[in-house]
Short mmCIF file of N, CA and C in Angstrom, two decimals:
data_model
loop_
_atom_site.label_atom_id
_atom_site.label_comp_id
_atom_site.label_asym_id
_atom_site.label_seq_id
_atom_site.Cartn_x
_atom_site.Cartn_y
_atom_site.Cartn_z
N MET A 1 2.31 -22.36 -1.03
CA MET A 1 0.89 -22.20 -1.19
C MET A 1 0.56 -20.85 -1.84
N PHE A 2 1.29 -19.79 -1.50
CA PHE A 2 1.04 -18.46 -2.04
C PHE A 2 1.31 -18.39 -3.53
N LYS A 3 2.22 -19.23 -4.02
CA LYS A 3 2.60 -19.17 -5.43
C LYS A 3 1.41 -19.41 -6.34
N THR A 4 0.39 -20.11 -5.86
CA THR A 4 -0.79 -20.37 -6.68
C THR A 4 -1.90 -19.36 -6.40
N TYR A 5 -1.66 -18.42 -5.53
CA TYR A 5 -2.67 -17.42 -5.16
C TYR A 5 -3.02 -16.56 -6.37
N LYS A 6 -4.27 -16.57 -6.72
CA LYS A 6 -4.74 -15.76 -7.85
C LYS A 6 -5.67 -14.70 -7.29
N SER A 7 -5.39 -13.47 -7.61
CA SER A 7 -6.20 -12.38 -7.08
C SER A 7 -6.26 -11.25 -8.08
N VAL A 8 -7.33 -10.52 -8.04
CA VAL A 8 -7.40 -9.29 -8.81
C VAL A 8 -6.45 -8.32 -8.14
N PHE A 9 -5.61 -7.68 -8.90
CA PHE A 9 -4.64 -6.78 -8.29
C PHE A 9 -4.68 -5.41 -8.92
N VAL A 10 -4.22 -4.48 -8.13
CA VAL A 10 -4.10 -3.12 -8.62
C VAL A 10 -2.70 -2.97 -9.15
N LEU A 11 -2.56 -2.70 -10.40
CA LEU A 11 -1.25 -2.50 -10.99
C LEU A 11 -0.78 -1.12 -10.58
N LEU A 12 0.15 -1.11 -9.64
CA LEU A 12 0.55 0.14 -9.01
C LEU A 12 1.07 1.17 -10.00
N THR A 13 1.71 0.71 -11.04
CA THR A 13 2.27 1.66 -11.99
C THR A 13 1.23 2.31 -12.87
N THR A 14 -0.03 1.85 -12.82
CA THR A 14 -1.05 2.48 -13.64
C THR A 14 -1.76 3.59 -12.90
N CYS A 15 -1.43 3.79 -11.65
CA CYS A 15 -2.07 4.85 -10.88
C CYS A 15 -1.43 6.18 -11.25
N LEU A 16 -2.23 7.09 -11.73
CA LEU A 16 -1.73 8.34 -12.26
C LEU A 16 -1.96 9.46 -11.28
N LEU A 17 -0.91 10.18 -10.95
CA LEU A 17 -1.01 11.35 -10.09
C LEU A 17 -0.64 12.55 -10.95
N THR A 18 -1.58 13.43 -11.19
CA THR A 18 -1.32 14.58 -12.04
C THR A 18 -1.58 15.85 -11.25
N ALA A 19 -0.57 16.66 -11.06
CA ALA A 19 -0.75 17.93 -10.36
C ALA A 19 -1.49 18.91 -11.26
N THR A 20 -2.43 19.61 -10.70
CA THR A 20 -3.15 20.63 -11.44
C THR A 20 -3.17 21.89 -10.59
N THR A 21 -3.59 22.99 -11.17
CA THR A 21 -3.67 24.22 -10.40
C THR A 21 -4.78 24.13 -9.35
N ALA A 22 -5.76 23.29 -9.57
CA ALA A 22 -6.87 23.15 -8.63
C ALA A 22 -6.58 22.12 -7.56
N GLY A 23 -5.54 21.34 -7.72
CA GLY A 23 -5.24 20.31 -6.74
C GLY A 23 -4.58 19.14 -7.42
N VAL A 24 -5.01 17.93 -7.09
CA VAL A 24 -4.43 16.71 -7.64
C VAL A 24 -5.56 15.85 -8.18
N ILE A 25 -5.34 15.25 -9.33
CA ILE A 25 -6.29 14.29 -9.86
C ILE A 25 -5.68 12.91 -9.69
N LEU A 26 -6.39 12.02 -9.01
CA LEU A 26 -5.93 10.66 -8.79
C LEU A 26 -6.70 9.74 -9.73
N PHE A 27 -5.98 8.90 -10.46
CA PHE A 27 -6.64 7.93 -11.32
C PHE A 27 -6.83 6.65 -10.53
N ASN A 28 -8.05 6.23 -10.35
CA ASN A 28 -8.39 5.02 -9.63
C ASN A 28 -8.54 3.90 -10.66
N ALA A 29 -7.52 3.02 -10.72
CA ALA A 29 -7.52 1.95 -11.72
C ALA A 29 -8.67 0.98 -11.52
N ASN A 30 -9.10 0.76 -10.29
CA ASN A 30 -10.20 -0.17 -10.03
C ASN A 30 -11.51 0.34 -10.61
N ALA A 31 -11.79 1.61 -10.41
CA ALA A 31 -13.06 2.16 -10.84
C ALA A 31 -12.98 2.72 -12.26
N ALA A 32 -11.77 2.80 -12.81
CA ALA A 32 -11.55 3.35 -14.15
C ALA A 32 -12.17 4.74 -14.28
N GLN A 33 -11.98 5.54 -13.26
CA GLN A 33 -12.48 6.91 -13.29
C GLN A 33 -11.53 7.79 -12.50
N GLU A 34 -11.60 9.08 -12.77
CA GLU A 34 -10.77 10.02 -12.04
C GLU A 34 -11.50 10.47 -10.78
N VAL A 35 -10.74 10.60 -9.70
CA VAL A 35 -11.28 11.12 -8.46
C VAL A 35 -10.50 12.38 -8.16
N LYS A 36 -11.15 13.51 -8.13
CA LYS A 36 -10.47 14.78 -7.94
C LYS A 36 -10.52 15.17 -6.47
N LYS A 37 -9.35 15.43 -5.91
CA LYS A 37 -9.25 15.89 -4.53
C LYS A 37 -8.71 17.31 -4.55
N GLU A 38 -9.55 18.25 -4.26
CA GLU A 38 -9.15 19.65 -4.27
C GLU A 38 -8.12 19.93 -3.19
N ASP A 39 -7.14 20.74 -3.53
CA ASP A 39 -6.13 21.23 -2.59
C ASP A 39 -5.43 20.11 -1.82
N THR A 40 -5.24 18.98 -2.45
CA THR A 40 -4.54 17.87 -1.82
C THR A 40 -3.06 17.99 -2.13
N LYS A 41 -2.27 17.99 -1.09
CA LYS A 41 -0.82 18.02 -1.26
C LYS A 41 -0.27 16.69 -0.78
N ILE A 42 0.52 16.04 -1.60
CA ILE A 42 1.17 14.81 -1.19
C ILE A 42 2.64 15.13 -1.02
N GLY A 43 3.09 15.14 0.24
CA GLY A 43 4.46 15.52 0.54
C GLY A 43 5.28 14.40 1.15
N PHE A 44 4.67 13.21 1.31
CA PHE A 44 5.40 12.08 1.89
C PHE A 44 4.73 10.80 1.39
N VAL A 45 5.53 9.86 0.89
CA VAL A 45 5.02 8.59 0.37
C VAL A 45 5.71 7.45 1.10
N HIS A 46 4.93 6.51 1.58
CA HIS A 46 5.38 5.36 2.37
C HIS A 46 5.11 4.11 1.52
N ILE A 47 6.17 3.42 1.10
CA ILE A 47 6.05 2.26 0.22
C ILE A 47 6.49 1.02 0.99
N VAL A 48 5.63 0.01 1.05
CA VAL A 48 5.88 -1.18 1.87
C VAL A 48 5.76 -2.43 0.99
N PHE A 49 6.72 -3.33 1.16
CA PHE A 49 6.70 -4.62 0.48
C PHE A 49 6.64 -5.72 1.52
N PHE A 50 5.70 -6.67 1.35
CA PHE A 50 5.53 -7.79 2.26
C PHE A 50 5.91 -9.08 1.53
N TRP A 51 6.79 -9.88 2.13
CA TRP A 51 7.07 -11.23 1.64
C TRP A 51 6.20 -12.15 2.48
N ILE A 52 5.44 -13.00 1.82
CA ILE A 52 4.43 -13.83 2.47
C ILE A 52 5.05 -15.14 2.95
N ASN A 53 4.67 -15.55 4.18
CA ASN A 53 5.11 -16.84 4.72
C ASN A 53 4.66 -17.97 3.80
N GLU A 54 5.49 -18.98 3.68
CA GLU A 54 5.16 -20.15 2.85
C GLU A 54 3.86 -20.83 3.30
N ASP A 55 3.58 -20.81 4.61
CA ASP A 55 2.40 -21.50 5.13
C ASP A 55 1.16 -20.60 5.18
N ALA A 56 1.25 -19.38 4.65
CA ALA A 56 0.08 -18.49 4.66
C ALA A 56 -0.96 -19.00 3.66
N SER A 57 -2.20 -18.91 4.05
CA SER A 57 -3.29 -19.35 3.18
C SER A 57 -3.75 -18.19 2.29
N GLU A 58 -4.56 -18.52 1.29
CA GLU A 58 -5.15 -17.49 0.44
C GLU A 58 -5.99 -16.54 1.29
N ALA A 59 -6.68 -17.08 2.30
CA ALA A 59 -7.50 -16.25 3.18
C ALA A 59 -6.63 -15.27 3.97
N ASP A 60 -5.44 -15.71 4.40
CA ASP A 60 -4.52 -14.83 5.12
C ASP A 60 -4.10 -13.66 4.24
N VAL A 61 -3.76 -13.97 2.99
CA VAL A 61 -3.31 -12.93 2.06
C VAL A 61 -4.46 -11.98 1.72
N LYS A 62 -5.65 -12.53 1.54
CA LYS A 62 -6.81 -11.68 1.28
C LYS A 62 -7.06 -10.75 2.46
N GLN A 63 -6.96 -11.27 3.69
CA GLN A 63 -7.15 -10.44 4.87
C GLN A 63 -6.10 -9.34 4.92
N LEU A 64 -4.85 -9.68 4.64
CA LEU A 64 -3.78 -8.68 4.62
C LEU A 64 -4.12 -7.55 3.65
N MET A 65 -4.51 -7.90 2.44
CA MET A 65 -4.82 -6.88 1.44
C MET A 65 -6.06 -6.07 1.82
N ASP A 66 -7.10 -6.74 2.30
CA ASP A 66 -8.31 -6.03 2.73
C ASP A 66 -8.01 -5.11 3.90
N ASP A 67 -7.20 -5.59 4.86
CA ASP A 67 -6.87 -4.79 6.03
C ASP A 67 -6.00 -3.58 5.68
N CYS A 68 -5.22 -3.68 4.62
CA CYS A 68 -4.46 -2.51 4.16
C CYS A 68 -5.43 -1.37 3.89
N ILE A 69 -6.52 -1.67 3.20
CA ILE A 69 -7.50 -0.65 2.86
C ILE A 69 -8.36 -0.28 4.07
N ASN A 70 -8.90 -1.31 4.74
CA ASN A 70 -9.88 -1.06 5.81
C ASN A 70 -9.28 -0.52 7.10
N TYR A 71 -8.07 -0.92 7.44
CA TYR A 71 -7.43 -0.44 8.66
C TYR A 71 -6.52 0.76 8.34
N LEU A 72 -5.55 0.54 7.47
CA LEU A 72 -4.57 1.59 7.20
C LEU A 72 -5.20 2.76 6.45
N GLY A 73 -6.07 2.45 5.51
CA GLY A 73 -6.74 3.51 4.76
C GLY A 73 -7.66 4.36 5.61
N ALA A 74 -8.05 3.85 6.78
CA ALA A 74 -8.94 4.58 7.68
C ALA A 74 -8.19 5.51 8.63
N VAL A 75 -6.87 5.46 8.64
CA VAL A 75 -6.10 6.38 9.48
C VAL A 75 -6.29 7.79 8.92
N GLU A 76 -6.62 8.72 9.80
CA GLU A 76 -7.03 10.06 9.39
C GLU A 76 -6.01 10.79 8.52
N SER A 77 -4.73 10.54 8.71
CA SER A 77 -3.71 11.30 7.98
C SER A 77 -3.41 10.74 6.59
N VAL A 78 -4.01 9.62 6.24
CA VAL A 78 -3.77 9.01 4.92
C VAL A 78 -4.51 9.79 3.85
N GLN A 79 -3.78 10.26 2.83
CA GLN A 79 -4.37 10.98 1.70
C GLN A 79 -4.84 10.01 0.62
N ASP A 80 -4.02 8.96 0.38
CA ASP A 80 -4.33 7.99 -0.67
C ASP A 80 -3.62 6.69 -0.32
N ILE A 81 -4.20 5.56 -0.74
CA ILE A 81 -3.60 4.27 -0.44
C ILE A 81 -3.86 3.32 -1.61
N LYS A 82 -2.85 2.54 -1.94
CA LYS A 82 -2.96 1.52 -2.99
C LYS A 82 -2.34 0.24 -2.45
N VAL A 83 -2.94 -0.90 -2.75
CA VAL A 83 -2.39 -2.20 -2.38
C VAL A 83 -2.45 -3.09 -3.62
N GLY A 84 -1.44 -3.95 -3.78
CA GLY A 84 -1.43 -4.81 -4.94
C GLY A 84 -0.44 -5.95 -4.82
N THR A 85 -0.34 -6.71 -5.88
CA THR A 85 0.57 -7.84 -5.95
C THR A 85 1.54 -7.60 -7.10
N PRO A 86 2.63 -8.34 -7.17
CA PRO A 86 3.61 -8.12 -8.25
C PRO A 86 2.97 -8.26 -9.64
N ALA A 87 3.40 -7.41 -10.52
CA ALA A 87 2.89 -7.45 -11.90
C ALA A 87 3.53 -8.56 -12.70
N GLY A 88 4.64 -9.11 -12.20
CA GLY A 88 5.31 -10.21 -12.89
C GLY A 88 6.03 -9.78 -14.16
N THR A 89 6.42 -8.53 -14.21
CA THR A 89 7.14 -8.04 -15.39
C THR A 89 8.53 -8.68 -15.44
N PRO A 90 8.87 -9.30 -16.56
CA PRO A 90 10.10 -10.09 -16.66
C PRO A 90 11.33 -9.28 -17.11
N ARG A 91 11.77 -8.38 -16.23
CA ARG A 91 12.98 -7.61 -16.54
C ARG A 91 13.97 -7.81 -15.40
N ASP A 92 15.25 -7.79 -15.73
CA ASP A 92 16.29 -8.02 -14.73
C ASP A 92 16.24 -7.04 -13.57
N VAL A 93 15.79 -5.83 -13.80
CA VAL A 93 15.79 -4.81 -12.75
C VAL A 93 14.52 -4.84 -11.89
N VAL A 94 13.58 -5.72 -12.20
CA VAL A 94 12.32 -5.79 -11.46
C VAL A 94 12.39 -6.92 -10.44
N ASP A 95 12.04 -6.59 -9.19
CA ASP A 95 11.98 -7.59 -8.12
C ASP A 95 10.53 -8.03 -7.96
N ASN A 96 10.22 -9.24 -8.38
CA ASN A 96 8.87 -9.80 -8.25
C ASN A 96 8.79 -10.80 -7.10
N SER A 97 9.75 -10.76 -6.18
CA SER A 97 9.81 -11.78 -5.13
C SER A 97 8.86 -11.51 -3.95
N TYR A 98 8.37 -10.30 -3.82
CA TYR A 98 7.45 -9.98 -2.72
C TYR A 98 6.06 -10.52 -3.06
N GLY A 99 5.18 -10.54 -2.07
CA GLY A 99 3.82 -11.03 -2.29
C GLY A 99 2.77 -9.95 -2.39
N VAL A 100 2.91 -8.91 -1.57
CA VAL A 100 1.94 -7.81 -1.53
C VAL A 100 2.72 -6.52 -1.34
N SER A 101 2.29 -5.47 -1.99
CA SER A 101 2.90 -4.16 -1.77
C SER A 101 1.82 -3.14 -1.47
N LEU A 102 2.28 -2.06 -0.84
CA LEU A 102 1.38 -1.02 -0.34
C LEU A 102 2.04 0.33 -0.58
N ILE A 103 1.29 1.28 -1.09
CA ILE A 103 1.76 2.65 -1.22
C ILE A 103 0.77 3.55 -0.50
N VAL A 104 1.28 4.31 0.47
CA VAL A 104 0.44 5.20 1.26
C VAL A 104 0.98 6.62 1.10
N SER A 105 0.10 7.56 0.78
CA SER A 105 0.49 8.96 0.59
C SER A 105 -0.06 9.80 1.73
N PHE A 106 0.77 10.76 2.15
CA PHE A 106 0.43 11.67 3.24
C PHE A 106 0.68 13.11 2.80
N LYS A 107 0.03 14.04 3.46
CA LYS A 107 0.25 15.45 3.18
C LYS A 107 1.68 15.86 3.51
N ASP A 108 2.22 15.28 4.60
CA ASP A 108 3.56 15.65 5.04
C ASP A 108 4.11 14.57 5.97
N ARG A 109 5.34 14.77 6.41
CA ARG A 109 5.99 13.80 7.30
C ARG A 109 5.23 13.65 8.63
N ALA A 110 4.67 14.73 9.12
CA ALA A 110 3.90 14.67 10.37
C ALA A 110 2.72 13.70 10.23
N GLY A 111 2.09 13.68 9.06
CA GLY A 111 1.00 12.74 8.82
C GLY A 111 1.47 11.30 8.87
N GLN A 112 2.65 11.05 8.33
CA GLN A 112 3.22 9.70 8.37
C GLN A 112 3.62 9.34 9.80
N ASP A 113 4.17 10.28 10.53
CA ASP A 113 4.53 10.04 11.94
C ASP A 113 3.28 9.69 12.75
N TYR A 114 2.18 10.38 12.51
CA TYR A 114 0.91 10.09 13.17
C TYR A 114 0.45 8.67 12.83
N TYR A 115 0.50 8.33 11.56
CA TYR A 115 0.09 7.02 11.06
C TYR A 115 0.85 5.89 11.76
N GLN A 116 2.15 6.05 11.95
CA GLN A 116 2.96 5.01 12.57
C GLN A 116 2.48 4.66 13.97
N LYS A 117 1.93 5.62 14.69
CA LYS A 117 1.48 5.41 16.08
C LYS A 117 -0.02 5.20 16.20
N ALA A 118 -0.74 5.35 15.10
CA ALA A 118 -2.20 5.23 15.11
C ALA A 118 -2.63 3.83 15.52
N GLN A 119 -3.69 3.74 16.31
CA GLN A 119 -4.18 2.45 16.78
C GLN A 119 -4.56 1.53 15.63
N LYS A 120 -5.13 2.07 14.57
CA LYS A 120 -5.52 1.25 13.42
C LYS A 120 -4.29 0.61 12.76
N HIS A 121 -3.17 1.33 12.73
CA HIS A 121 -1.92 0.79 12.19
C HIS A 121 -1.40 -0.32 13.10
N LEU A 122 -1.44 -0.09 14.39
CA LEU A 122 -0.99 -1.11 15.35
C LEU A 122 -1.88 -2.35 15.29
N ASP A 123 -3.19 -2.14 15.15
CA ASP A 123 -4.12 -3.28 15.02
C ASP A 123 -3.85 -4.06 13.74
N PHE A 124 -3.55 -3.36 12.65
CA PHE A 124 -3.22 -4.00 11.38
C PHE A 124 -2.01 -4.93 11.57
N ILE A 125 -0.98 -4.43 12.21
CA ILE A 125 0.22 -5.23 12.44
C ILE A 125 -0.11 -6.46 13.28
N GLU A 126 -0.86 -6.27 14.35
CA GLU A 126 -1.22 -7.40 15.22
C GLU A 126 -2.03 -8.45 14.47
N ARG A 127 -2.97 -8.03 13.63
CA ARG A 127 -3.83 -8.97 12.90
C ARG A 127 -3.08 -9.71 11.79
N ASN A 128 -2.05 -9.10 11.22
CA ASN A 128 -1.47 -9.64 9.99
C ASN A 128 -0.01 -10.06 10.06
N SER A 129 0.69 -9.77 11.12
CA SER A 129 2.13 -10.06 11.16
C SER A 129 2.46 -11.54 10.99
N LYS A 130 1.52 -12.41 11.29
CA LYS A 130 1.75 -13.85 11.11
C LYS A 130 1.80 -14.23 9.63
N THR A 131 1.29 -13.36 8.77
CA THR A 131 1.20 -13.65 7.34
C THR A 131 2.50 -13.38 6.61
N TRP A 132 3.31 -12.46 7.10
CA TRP A 132 4.53 -12.12 6.37
C TRP A 132 5.79 -12.62 7.07
N SER A 133 6.80 -12.90 6.25
CA SER A 133 8.11 -13.32 6.77
C SER A 133 9.10 -12.17 6.76
N LYS A 134 8.84 -11.18 5.93
CA LYS A 134 9.74 -10.03 5.81
C LYS A 134 8.93 -8.82 5.35
N VAL A 135 9.31 -7.65 5.86
CA VAL A 135 8.73 -6.39 5.42
C VAL A 135 9.87 -5.46 5.07
N GLN A 136 9.77 -4.78 3.93
CA GLN A 136 10.76 -3.78 3.54
C GLN A 136 10.02 -2.48 3.25
N VAL A 137 10.53 -1.38 3.81
CA VAL A 137 9.88 -0.09 3.67
C VAL A 137 10.81 0.90 2.97
N TYR A 138 10.24 1.67 2.06
CA TYR A 138 10.93 2.78 1.41
C TYR A 138 10.06 4.01 1.58
N ASP A 139 10.59 5.03 2.24
CA ASP A 139 9.87 6.29 2.39
C ASP A 139 10.47 7.30 1.42
N MET A 140 9.60 8.17 0.89
CA MET A 140 10.04 9.09 -0.15
C MET A 140 9.36 10.43 0.02
N ILE A 141 10.09 11.50 -0.28
CA ILE A 141 9.51 12.84 -0.36
C ILE A 141 9.45 13.20 -1.84
N PRO A 142 8.23 13.24 -2.40
CA PRO A 142 8.10 13.53 -3.83
C PRO A 142 8.45 14.98 -4.14
N LYS A 143 9.00 15.19 -5.29
CA LYS A 143 9.36 16.55 -5.74
C LYS A 143 8.44 16.98 -6.85
#
């Protein structure tokens, strides 16, 4: 059922993070405008891939994506959050098998540790875990 799911998606690779002396400029692909966050440091990035259950409905997937923003994005330690679907780029090195992906940026590892235990994160998991069959996480410290 998910294979026919059509949704507006955020192409994760189009999100531009440019360090400046005044802080960081984030390019918001949805709004097609720059959002400047003064003195923002991104020192920890949490990347999540969700494989969607075969029996998940379009409404389930929409809720998952909306809850990424509304629940996870509301956690106090989150600096920036992006959610999207595979771009479908046809290259051997690209894995398009997941259904939804999420990138969450934090000031530091402590912010990510806080996020993991935050009630909004736990509520997100409880509301949406029926929608996915597999979750894969990659955490990164940007240089």
